[in-house]
Amino acid sequence: ESEQVGQHRVGGTGNTQGAREDHGRLQLTQLLYLGRAGQLAEGISHDHGGGHLVNVSTSLVDHANYQVPAALASLTKGGLTAVTKSLAIEYAARGIRVNAVALGIIRTPMHPADTYQTLAGMHPLGRIGEIDDVVEAIVYLEQARFVTGEILHVDGGQSAGH
């Protein structure tokens, strides 16, 4: 079982305290990543003489939704969005590009199948995203050699408004 949070279910064990602890660990991991993102870019520069770093964020950072409690996600992913742009400028002269994909709801085990129809209604395109949608966006960013500091929304139009 899982806990209902807004229109999203969190956890899968029926242990709501465990679900909250898992969520807290995820947020802590994201905060720790923010501190290491510069080190990752530095490693790319040192080892390869240039390269590309793609971060994963959420469209909720810029477009909050009352149906999705996301203050903590907005805090960590908002920081990731900011660090993406900062690192893009800091490392551009070294041949390192830094971009991000900001996702809407993607079909993954995080969301039970019985919620897909409801979740699809949160996107103007009327569906949830697929893993292939994310992969195609990242491949685009990888191939677009003149793009850096970009936050590419892969969210079915959610970032454009409702």
GROMACS .gro file of N, CA and C in nm:
model
  486
    1GLU      N    1   0.084  -0.118   0.000
    1GLU     CA    2   0.000   0.000   0.000
    1GLU      C    3   0.087   0.123   0.000
    2SER      N    4   0.025   0.235  -0.024
    2SER     CA    5   0.101   0.358  -0.026
    2SER      C    6   0.018   0.471   0.030
    3GLU      N    7   0.086   0.578   0.069
    3GLU     CA    8   0.020   0.694   0.124
    3GLU      C    9  -0.024   0.787   0.012
    4GLN      N   10  -0.146   0.839   0.020
    4GLN     CA   11  -0.194   0.934  -0.079
    4GLN      C   12  -0.146   1.072  -0.038
    5VAL      N   13  -0.071   1.138  -0.126
    5VAL     CA   14  -0.023   1.274  -0.102
    5VAL      C   15  -0.070   1.356  -0.221
    6GLY      N   16  -0.166   1.444  -0.199
    6GLY     CA   17  -0.227   1.514  -0.312
    6GLY      C   18  -0.285   1.408  -0.404
    7GLN      N   19  -0.244   1.408  -0.528
    7GLN     CA   20  -0.288   1.305  -0.620
    7GLN      C   21  -0.180   1.202  -0.646
    8HIS      N   22  -0.074   1.207  -0.566
    8HIS     CA   23   0.037   1.114  -0.584
    8HIS      C   24   0.044   1.019  -0.466
    9ARG      N   25   0.086   0.900  -0.490
    9ARG     CA   26   0.109   0.804  -0.384
    9ARG      C   27   0.257   0.799  -0.354
   10VAL      N   28   0.289   0.796  -0.227
   10VAL     CA   29   0.428   0.792  -0.185
   10VAL      C   30   0.450   0.662  -0.110
   11GLY      N   31   0.557   0.593  -0.143
   11GLY     CA   32   0.589   0.470  -0.072
   11GLY      C   33   0.517   0.352  -0.131
   12GLY      N   34   0.539   0.238  -0.075
   12GLY     CA   35   0.474   0.119  -0.127
   12GLY      C   36   0.463   0.012  -0.020
   13THR      N   37   0.509   0.043   0.100
   13THR     CA   38   0.513  -0.058   0.204
   13THR      C   39   0.396  -0.049   0.298
   14GLY      N   40   0.317   0.057   0.289
   14GLY     CA   41   0.211   0.078   0.386
   14GLY      C   42   0.264   0.146   0.510
   15ASN      N   43   0.394   0.160   0.520
   15ASN     CA   44   0.458   0.224   0.633
   15ASN      C   45   0.479   0.371   0.597
   16THR      N   46   0.385   0.457   0.639
   16THR     CA   47   0.394   0.597   0.599
   16THR      C   48   0.516   0.665   0.659
   17GLN      N   49   0.556   0.626   0.779
   17GLN     CA   50   0.677   0.683   0.837
   17GLN      C   51   0.797   0.646   0.749
   18GLY      N   52   0.802   0.523   0.703
   18GLY     CA   53   0.910   0.479   0.615
   18GLY      C   54   0.910   0.557   0.485
   19ALA      N   55   0.790   0.583   0.432
   19ALA     CA   56   0.781   0.660   0.308
   19ALA      C   57   0.834   0.801   0.329
   20ARG      N   58   0.800   0.861   0.443
   20ARG     CA   59   0.851   0.996   0.471
   20ARG      C   60   1.003   0.994   0.487
   21GLU      N   61   1.055   0.891   0.554
   21GLU     CA   62   1.200   0.881   0.571
   21GLU      C   63   1.269   0.862   0.436
   22ASP      N   64   1.212   0.778   0.348
   22ASP     CA   65   1.268   0.760   0.213
   22ASP      C   66   1.268   0.891   0.137
   23HIS      N   67   1.159   0.966   0.146
   23HIS     CA   68   1.149   1.094   0.078
   23HIS      C   69   1.255   1.191   0.133
   24GLY      N   70   1.271   1.192   0.264
   24GLY     CA   71   1.373   1.276   0.326
   24GLY      C   72   1.513   1.240   0.281
   25ARG      N   73   1.542   1.110   0.270
   25ARG     CA   74   1.674   1.066   0.221
   25ARG      C   75   1.696   1.109   0.077
   26LEU      N   76   1.592   1.101  -0.005
   26LEU     CA   77   1.603   1.145  -0.144
   26LEU      C   78   1.634   1.294  -0.150
   27GLN      N   79   1.565   1.374  -0.070
   27GLN     CA   80   1.591   1.518  -0.070
   27GLN      C   81   1.733   1.548  -0.024
   28LEU      N   82   1.781   1.477   0.078
   28LEU     CA   83   1.917   1.496   0.126
   28LEU      C   84   2.017   1.460   0.018
   29THR      N   85   1.992   1.350  -0.053
   29THR     CA   86   2.080   1.310  -0.163
   29THR      C   87   2.086   1.418  -0.270
   30GLN      N   88   1.972   1.478  -0.301
   30GLN     CA   89   1.969   1.584  -0.401
   30GLN      C   90   2.048   1.706  -0.354
   31LEU      N   91   2.036   1.741  -0.226
   31LEU     CA   92   2.112   1.853  -0.174
   31LEU      C   93   2.262   1.825  -0.178
   32LEU      N   94   2.301   1.702  -0.145
   32LEU     CA   95   2.443   1.666  -0.151
   32LEU      C   96   2.494   1.672  -0.294
   33TYR      N   97   2.410   1.633  -0.391
   33TYR     CA   98   2.450   1.641  -0.532
   33TYR      C   99   2.479   1.785  -0.572
   34LEU      N  100   2.397   1.878  -0.522
   34LEU     CA  101   2.419   2.019  -0.557
   34LEU      C  102   2.561   2.062  -0.521
   35GLY      N  103   2.609   2.013  -0.407
   35GLY     CA  104   2.744   2.045  -0.365
   35GLY      C  105   2.850   1.979  -0.451
   36ARG      N  106   2.819   1.870  -0.515
   36ARG     CA  107   2.916   1.796  -0.596
   36ARG      C  108   2.907   1.825  -0.745
   37ALA      N  109   2.805   1.895  -0.788
   37ALA     CA  110   2.787   1.918  -0.931
   37ALA      C  111   2.908   1.987  -0.993
   38GLY      N  112   2.964   2.085  -0.923
   38GLY     CA  113   3.084   2.153  -0.972
   38GLY      C  114   3.202   2.058  -0.982
   39GLN      N  115   3.214   1.968  -0.886
   39GLN     CA  116   3.322   1.869  -0.890
   39GLN      C  117   3.305   1.776  -1.009
   40LEU      N  118   3.182   1.740  -1.040
   40LEU     CA  119   3.157   1.655  -1.158
   40LEU      C  120   3.200   1.726  -1.285
   41ALA      N  121   3.162   1.854  -1.296
   41ALA     CA  122   3.201   1.931  -1.414
   41ALA      C  123   3.353   1.944  -1.421
   42GLU      N  124   3.416   1.965  -1.307
   42GLU     CA  125   3.562   1.976  -1.303
   42GLU      C  126   3.626   1.845  -1.350
   43GLY      N  127   3.570   1.732  -1.308
   43GLY     CA  128   3.621   1.602  -1.350
   43GLY      C  129   3.607   1.581  -1.499
   44ILE      N  130   3.496   1.626  -1.556
   44ILE     CA  131   3.476   1.615  -1.700
   44ILE      C  132   3.583   1.695  -1.772
   45SER      N  133   3.608   1.815  -1.723
   45SER     CA  134   3.708   1.903  -1.785
   45SER      C  135   3.846   1.842  -1.777
   46HIS      N  136   3.882   1.792  -1.662
   46HIS     CA  137   4.016   1.737  -1.641
   46HIS      C  138   4.038   1.608  -1.720
   47ASP      N  139   3.940   1.518  -1.717
   47ASP     CA  140   3.955   1.387  -1.779
   47ASP      C  141   3.935   1.386  -1.930
   48HIS      N  142   3.852   1.477  -1.980
   48HIS     CA  143   3.813   1.469  -2.121
   48HIS      C  144   3.837   1.596  -2.200
   49GLY      N  145   3.880   1.702  -2.134
   49GLY     CA  146   3.903   1.827  -2.207
   49GLY      C  147   3.776   1.889  -2.260
   50GLY      N  148   3.666   1.861  -2.198
   50GLY     CA  149   3.535   1.913  -2.240
   50GLY      C  150   3.431   1.805  -2.223
   51GLY      N  151   3.306   1.841  -2.240
   51GLY     CA  152   3.201   1.741  -2.227
   51GLY      C  153   3.067   1.804  -2.199
   52HIS      N  154   2.979   1.723  -2.143
   52HIS     CA  155   2.841   1.764  -2.126
   52HIS      C  156   2.784   1.700  -2.001
   53LEU      N  157   2.721   1.780  -1.918
   53LEU     CA  158   2.655   1.734  -1.797
   53LEU      C  159   2.506   1.769  -1.810
   54VAL      N  160   2.418   1.670  -1.792
   54VAL     CA  161   2.274   1.694  -1.798
   54VAL      C  162   2.213   1.660  -1.662
   55ASN      N  163   2.152   1.759  -1.600
   55ASN     CA  164   2.084   1.740  -1.473
   55ASN      C  165   1.936   1.711  -1.498
   56VAL      N  166   1.870   1.653  -1.399
   56VAL     CA  167   1.727   1.623  -1.409
   56VAL      C  168   1.654   1.702  -1.302
   57SER      N  169   1.560   1.784  -1.346
   57SER     CA  170   1.483   1.869  -1.257
   57SER      C  171   1.334   1.842  -1.279
   58THR      N  172   1.251   1.932  -1.234
   58THR     CA  173   1.106   1.919  -1.250
   58THR      C  174   1.045   2.051  -1.293
   59SER      N  175   0.939   2.045  -1.370
   59SER     CA  176   0.868   2.165  -1.411
   59SER      C  177   0.798   2.232  -1.295
   60LEU      N  178   0.777   2.160  -1.186
   60LEU     CA  179   0.711   2.218  -1.069
   60LEU      C  180   0.792   2.332  -1.007
   61VAL      N  181   0.922   2.338  -1.037
   61VAL     CA  182   1.005   2.447  -0.985
   61VAL      C  183   0.948   2.582  -1.028
   62ASP      N  184   0.910   2.594  -1.153
   62ASP     CA  185   0.862   2.721  -1.206
   62ASP      C  186   0.710   2.731  -1.212
   63HIS      N  187   0.643   2.618  -1.201
   63HIS     CA  188   0.498   2.617  -1.217
   63HIS      C  189   0.436   2.528  -1.111
   64ALA      N  190   0.420   2.584  -0.992
   64ALA     CA  191   0.362   2.508  -0.881
   64ALA      C  192   0.219   2.465  -0.914
   65ASN      N  193   0.177   2.358  -0.851
   65ASN     CA  194   0.043   2.305  -0.875
   65ASN      C  195  -0.017   2.268  -0.739
   66TYR      N  196  -0.132   2.323  -0.708
   66TYR     CA  197  -0.194   2.299  -0.578
   66TYR      C  198  -0.223   2.150  -0.554
   67GLN      N  199  -0.231   2.070  -0.659
   67GLN     CA  200  -0.260   1.928  -0.645
   67GLN      C  201  -0.137   1.847  -0.608
   68VAL      N  202  -0.020   1.909  -0.615
   68VAL     CA  203   0.105   1.836  -0.593
   68VAL      C  204   0.187   1.909  -0.488
   69PRO      N  205   0.185   1.863  -0.364
   69PRO     CA  206   0.269   1.926  -0.262
   69PRO      C  207   0.416   1.900  -0.298
   70ALA      N  208   0.488   2.005  -0.331
   70ALA     CA  209   0.623   1.986  -0.382
   70ALA      C  210   0.722   2.089  -0.331
   71ALA      N  211   0.702   2.140  -0.210
   71ALA     CA  212   0.792   2.244  -0.158
   71ALA      C  213   0.936   2.193  -0.148
   72LEU      N  214   0.955   2.073  -0.094
   72LEU     CA  215   1.091   2.020  -0.082
   72LEU      C  216   1.153   1.991  -0.218
   73ALA      N  217   1.074   1.934  -0.307
   73ALA     CA  218   1.125   1.908  -0.442
   73ALA      C  219   1.160   2.039  -0.511
   74SER      N  220   1.078   2.141  -0.492
   74SER     CA  221   1.107   2.270  -0.552
   74SER      C  222   1.233   2.332  -0.495
   75LEU      N  223   1.256   2.312  -0.366
   75LEU     CA  224   1.377   2.363  -0.303
   75LEU      C  225   1.501   2.298  -0.363
   76THR      N  226   1.502   2.166  -0.370
   76THR     CA  227   1.621   2.097  -0.421
   76THR      C  228   1.634   2.108  -0.572
   77LYS      N  229   1.526   2.088  -0.642
   77LYS     CA  230   1.533   2.095  -0.788
   77LYS      C  231   1.548   2.239  -0.835
   78GLY      N  232   1.493   2.335  -0.761
   78GLY     CA  233   1.515   2.475  -0.793
   78GLY      C  234   1.663   2.510  -0.779
   79GLY      N  235   1.727   2.456  -0.677
   79GLY     CA  236   1.871   2.475  -0.661
   79GLY      C  237   1.948   2.412  -0.776
   80LEU      N  238   1.901   2.297  -0.820
   80LEU     CA  239   1.965   2.228  -0.932
   80LEU      C  240   1.951   2.309  -1.062
   81THR      N  241   1.835   2.370  -1.081
   81THR     CA  242   1.815   2.455  -1.197
   81THR      C  243   1.912   2.574  -1.193
   82ALA      N  244   1.925   2.635  -1.076
   82ALA     CA  245   2.016   2.749  -1.061
   82ALA      C  246   2.161   2.708  -1.083
   83VAL      N  247   2.200   2.594  -1.026
   83VAL     CA  248   2.340   2.551  -1.041
   83VAL      C  249   2.368   2.509  -1.185
   84THR      N  250   2.268   2.459  -1.256
   84THR     CA  251   2.285   2.426  -1.398
   84THR      C  252   2.327   2.549  -1.477
   85LYS      N  253   2.256   2.658  -1.456
   85LYS     CA  254   2.288   2.781  -1.528
   85LYS      C  255   2.422   2.838  -1.485
   86SER      N  256   2.450   2.835  -1.355
   86SER     CA  257   2.578   2.888  -1.306
   86SER      C  258   2.695   2.809  -1.361
   87LEU      N  259   2.685   2.676  -1.356
   87LEU     CA  260   2.796   2.593  -1.405
   87LEU      C  261   2.812   2.606  -1.556
   88ALA      N  262   2.702   2.627  -1.628
   88ALA     CA  263   2.711   2.646  -1.773
   88ALA      C  264   2.801   2.764  -1.805
   89ILE      N  265   2.788   2.871  -1.728
   89ILE     CA  266   2.870   2.989  -1.750
   89ILE      C  267   3.012   2.966  -1.700
   90GLU      N  268   3.026   2.909  -1.581
   90GLU     CA  269   3.159   2.888  -1.522
   90GLU      C  270   3.247   2.797  -1.606
   91TYR      N  271   3.189   2.697  -1.669
   91TYR     CA  272   3.269   2.596  -1.739
   91TYR      C  273   3.265   2.606  -1.892
   92ALA      N  274   3.193   2.702  -1.946
   92ALA     CA  275   3.182   2.715  -2.091
   92ALA      C  276   3.318   2.731  -2.158
   93ALA      N  277   3.405   2.811  -2.102
   93ALA     CA  278   3.536   2.836  -2.162
   93ALA      C  279   3.623   2.710  -2.163
   94ARG      N  280   3.588   2.611  -2.082
   94ARG     CA  281   3.662   2.485  -2.078
   94ARG      C  282   3.600   2.380  -2.170
   95GLY      N  283   3.499   2.420  -2.244
   95GLY     CA  284   3.436   2.327  -2.337
   95GLY      C  285   3.335   2.235  -2.272
   96ILE      N  286   3.289   2.271  -2.154
   96ILE     CA  287   3.189   2.189  -2.084
   96ILE      C  288   3.054   2.258  -2.094
   97ARG      N  289   2.957   2.185  -2.143
   97ARG     CA  290   2.820   2.234  -2.148
   97ARG      C  291   2.742   2.172  -2.034
   98VAL      N  292   2.654   2.249  -1.972
   98VAL     CA  293   2.571   2.201  -1.862
   98VAL      C  294   2.427   2.241  -1.891
   99ASN      N  295   2.341   2.142  -1.898
   99ASN     CA  296   2.199   2.162  -1.927
   99ASN      C  297   2.116   2.079  -1.830
  100ALA      N  298   1.986   2.095  -1.837
  100ALA     CA  299   1.895   2.015  -1.754
  100ALA      C  300   1.768   1.984  -1.831
  101VAL      N  301   1.706   1.875  -1.795
  101VAL     CA  302   1.571   1.845  -1.840
  101VAL      C  303   1.480   1.863  -1.719
  102ALA      N  304   1.371   1.936  -1.737
  102ALA     CA  305   1.274   1.957  -1.631
  102ALA      C  306   1.150   1.875  -1.667
  103LEU      N  307   1.127   1.773  -1.589
  103LEU     CA  308   1.025   1.674  -1.625
  103LEU      C  309   0.889   1.705  -1.566
  104GLY      N  310   0.789   1.664  -1.641
  104GLY     CA  311   0.654   1.653  -1.589
  104GLY      C  312   0.643   1.513  -1.531
  105ILE      N  313   0.525   1.459  -1.531
  105ILE     CA  314   0.505   1.324  -1.477
  105ILE      C  315   0.540   1.223  -1.585
  106ILE      N  316   0.629   1.133  -1.551
  106ILE     CA  317   0.679   1.031  -1.643
  106ILE      C  318   0.633   0.894  -1.594
  107ARG      N  319   0.594   0.810  -1.686
  107ARG     CA  320   0.549   0.675  -1.650
  107ARG      C  321   0.667   0.594  -1.596
  108THR      N  322   0.668   0.578  -1.465
  108THR     CA  323   0.770   0.498  -1.396
  108THR      C  324   0.701   0.424  -1.283
  109PRO      N  325   0.770   0.332  -1.218
  109PRO     CA  326   0.711   0.263  -1.103
  109PRO      C  327   0.676   0.356  -0.987
  110MET      N  328   0.724   0.480  -0.990
  110MET     CA  329   0.691   0.575  -0.885
  110MET      C  330   0.541   0.604  -0.881
  111HIS      N  331   0.476   0.594  -0.997
  111HIS     CA  332   0.334   0.622  -1.006
  111HIS      C  333   0.259   0.494  -1.040
  112PRO      N  334   0.166   0.452  -0.955
  112PRO     CA  335   0.088   0.331  -0.985
  112PRO      C  336   0.005   0.348  -1.112
  113ALA      N  337  -0.012   0.243  -1.187
  113ALA     CA  338  -0.084   0.246  -1.314
  113ALA      C  339  -0.225   0.301  -1.299
  114ASP      N  340  -0.288   0.278  -1.185
  114ASP     CA  341  -0.426   0.325  -1.168
  114ASP      C  342  -0.434   0.478  -1.151
  115THR      N  343  -0.321   0.547  -1.144
  115THR     CA  344  -0.322   0.694  -1.133
  115THR      C  345  -0.290   0.762  -1.266
  116TYR      N  346  -0.252   0.687  -1.367
  116TYR     CA  347  -0.206   0.745  -1.494
  116TYR      C  348  -0.309   0.839  -1.557
  117GLN      N  349  -0.434   0.798  -1.560
  117GLN     CA  350  -0.537   0.880  -1.624
  117GLN      C  351  -0.553   1.013  -1.552
  118THR      N  352  -0.555   1.010  -1.420
  118THR     CA  353  -0.566   1.134  -1.342
  118THR      C  354  -0.443   1.221  -1.363
  119LEU      N  355  -0.327   1.161  -1.357
  119LEU     CA  356  -0.202   1.236  -1.375
  119LEU      C  357  -0.191   1.294  -1.515
  120ALA      N  358  -0.242   1.225  -1.614
  120ALA     CA  359  -0.239   1.275  -1.752
  120ALA      C  360  -0.314   1.408  -1.762
  121GLY      N  361  -0.417   1.426  -1.682
  121GLY     CA  362  -0.494   1.549  -1.683
  121GLY      C  363  -0.417   1.671  -1.636
  122MET      N  364  -0.300   1.650  -1.578
  122MET     CA  365  -0.217   1.761  -1.534
  122MET      C  366  -0.132   1.819  -1.646
  123HIS      N  367  -0.134   1.754  -1.762
  123HIS     CA  368  -0.054   1.798  -1.876
  123HIS      C  369  -0.146   1.840  -1.991
  124PRO      N  370  -0.122   1.956  -2.051
  124PRO     CA  371  -0.206   1.998  -2.163
  124PRO      C  372  -0.213   1.896  -2.277
  125LEU      N  373  -0.107   1.818  -2.298
  125LEU     CA  374  -0.113   1.716  -2.404
  125LEU      C  375  -0.204   1.599  -2.366
  126GLY      N  376  -0.250   1.594  -2.241
  126GLY     CA  377  -0.346   1.493  -2.199
  126GLY      C  378  -0.290   1.354  -2.180
  127ARG      N  379  -0.159   1.344  -2.158
  127ARG     CA  380  -0.097   1.214  -2.130
  127ARG      C  381   0.022   1.236  -2.040
  128ILE      N  382   0.069   1.129  -1.980
  128ILE     CA  383   0.193   1.138  -1.904
  128ILE      C  384   0.309   1.105  -1.997
  129GLY      N  385   0.426   1.148  -1.959
  129GLY     CA  386   0.542   1.124  -2.043
  129GLY      C  387   0.592   0.981  -2.033
  130GLU      N  388   0.668   0.943  -2.132
  130GLU     CA  389   0.730   0.811  -2.137
  130GLU      C  390   0.881   0.827  -2.120
  131ILE      N  391   0.947   0.723  -2.079
  131ILE     CA  392   1.093   0.726  -2.066
  131ILE      C  393   1.158   0.769  -2.198
  132ASP      N  394   1.104   0.722  -2.310
  132ASP     CA  395   1.159   0.761  -2.440
  132ASP      C  396   1.154   0.912  -2.463
  133ASP      N  397   1.052   0.980  -2.409
  133ASP     CA  398   1.044   1.125  -2.421
  133ASP      C  399   1.164   1.191  -2.353
  134VAL      N  400   1.201   1.139  -2.238
  134VAL     CA  401   1.315   1.192  -2.162
  134VAL      C  402   1.445   1.161  -2.236
  135VAL      N  403   1.458   1.039  -2.282
  135VAL     CA  404   1.580   1.000  -2.354
  135VAL      C  405   1.599   1.086  -2.478
  136GLU      N  406   1.493   1.108  -2.554
  136GLU     CA  407   1.504   1.190  -2.675
  136GLU      C  408   1.547   1.333  -2.642
  137ALA      N  409   1.498   1.388  -2.532
  137ALA     CA  410   1.537   1.523  -2.491
  137ALA      C  411   1.685   1.528  -2.455
  138ILE      N  412   1.731   1.427  -2.383
  138ILE     CA  413   1.872   1.424  -2.344
  138ILE      C  414   1.961   1.404  -2.466
  139VAL      N  415   1.919   1.320  -2.557
  139VAL     CA  416   1.997   1.301  -2.681
  139VAL      C  417   2.003   1.432  -2.759
  140TYR      N  418   1.891   1.504  -2.767
  140TYR     CA  419   1.893   1.635  -2.832
  140TYR      C  420   1.997   1.725  -2.768
  141LEU      N  421   1.994   1.736  -2.635
  141LEU     CA  422   2.089   1.823  -2.566
  141LEU      C  423   2.232   1.778  -2.590
  142GLU      N  424   2.254   1.649  -2.595
  142GLU     CA  425   2.388   1.597  -2.620
  142GLU      C  426   2.437   1.636  -2.760
  143GLN      N  427   2.348   1.634  -2.857
  143GLN     CA  428   2.386   1.663  -2.995
  143GLN      C  429   2.388   1.812  -3.027
  144ALA      N  430   2.323   1.894  -2.947
  144ALA     CA  431   2.314   2.038  -2.973
  144ALA      C  432   2.435   2.107  -2.911
  145ARG      N  433   2.543   2.109  -2.982
  145ARG     CA  434   2.673   2.156  -2.932
  145ARG      C  435   2.678   2.304  -2.899
  146PHE      N  436   2.580   2.382  -2.942
  146PHE     CA  437   2.579   2.526  -2.916
  146PHE      C  438   2.479   2.560  -2.805
  147VAL      N  439   2.430   2.458  -2.733
  147VAL     CA  440   2.331   2.478  -2.628
  147VAL      C  441   2.396   2.450  -2.493
  148THR      N  442   2.393   2.549  -2.405
  148THR     CA  443   2.439   2.532  -2.268
  148THR      C  444   2.358   2.624  -2.178
  149GLY      N  445   2.337   2.582  -2.056
  149GLY     CA  446   2.257   2.660  -1.962
  149GLY      C  447   2.108   2.647  -1.986
  150GLU      N  448   2.069   2.552  -2.067
  150GLU     CA  449   1.928   2.535  -2.104
  150GLU      C  450   1.856   2.443  -2.006
  151ILE      N  451   1.734   2.482  -1.972
  151ILE     CA  452   1.644   2.397  -1.894
  151ILE      C  453   1.534   2.356  -1.992
  152LEU      N  454   1.544   2.234  -2.044
  152LEU     CA  455   1.450   2.185  -2.144
  152LEU      C  456   1.334   2.115  -2.075
  153HIS      N  457   1.215   2.171  -2.091
  153HIS     CA  458   1.095   2.116  -2.027
  153HIS      C  459   1.041   1.999  -2.109
  154VAL      N  460   1.030   1.886  -2.043
  154VAL     CA  461   0.975   1.764  -2.102
  154VAL      C  462   0.853   1.732  -2.017
  155ASP      N  463   0.745   1.806  -2.043
  155ASP     CA  464   0.634   1.803  -1.948
  155ASP      C  465   0.496   1.813  -2.012
  156GLY      N  466   0.487   1.780  -2.139
  156GLY     CA  467   0.357   1.780  -2.204
  156GLY      C  468   0.288   1.916  -2.207
  157GLY      N  469   0.366   2.023  -2.201
  157GLY     CA  470   0.310   2.157  -2.205
  157GLY      C  471   0.278   2.216  -2.069
  158GLN      N  472   0.303   2.141  -1.962
  158GLN     CA  473   0.273   2.187  -1.827
  158GLN      C  474   0.340   2.322  -1.796
  159SER      N  475   0.462   2.340  -1.841
  159SER     CA  476   0.535   2.464  -1.811
  159SER      C  477   0.479   2.584  -1.887
  160ALA      N  478   0.404   2.560  -1.992
  160ALA     CA  479   0.343   2.669  -2.068
  160ALA      C  480   0.219   2.724  -1.999
  161GLY      N  481   0.166   2.648  -1.906
  161GLY     CA  482   0.047   2.689  -1.832
  161GLY      C  483  -0.070   2.596  -1.859
  162HIS      N  484  -0.172   2.615  -1.784
  162HIS     CA  485  -0.291   2.530  -1.797
  162HIS      C  486  -0.411   2.614  -1.829
   0.00000   0.00000   0.00000
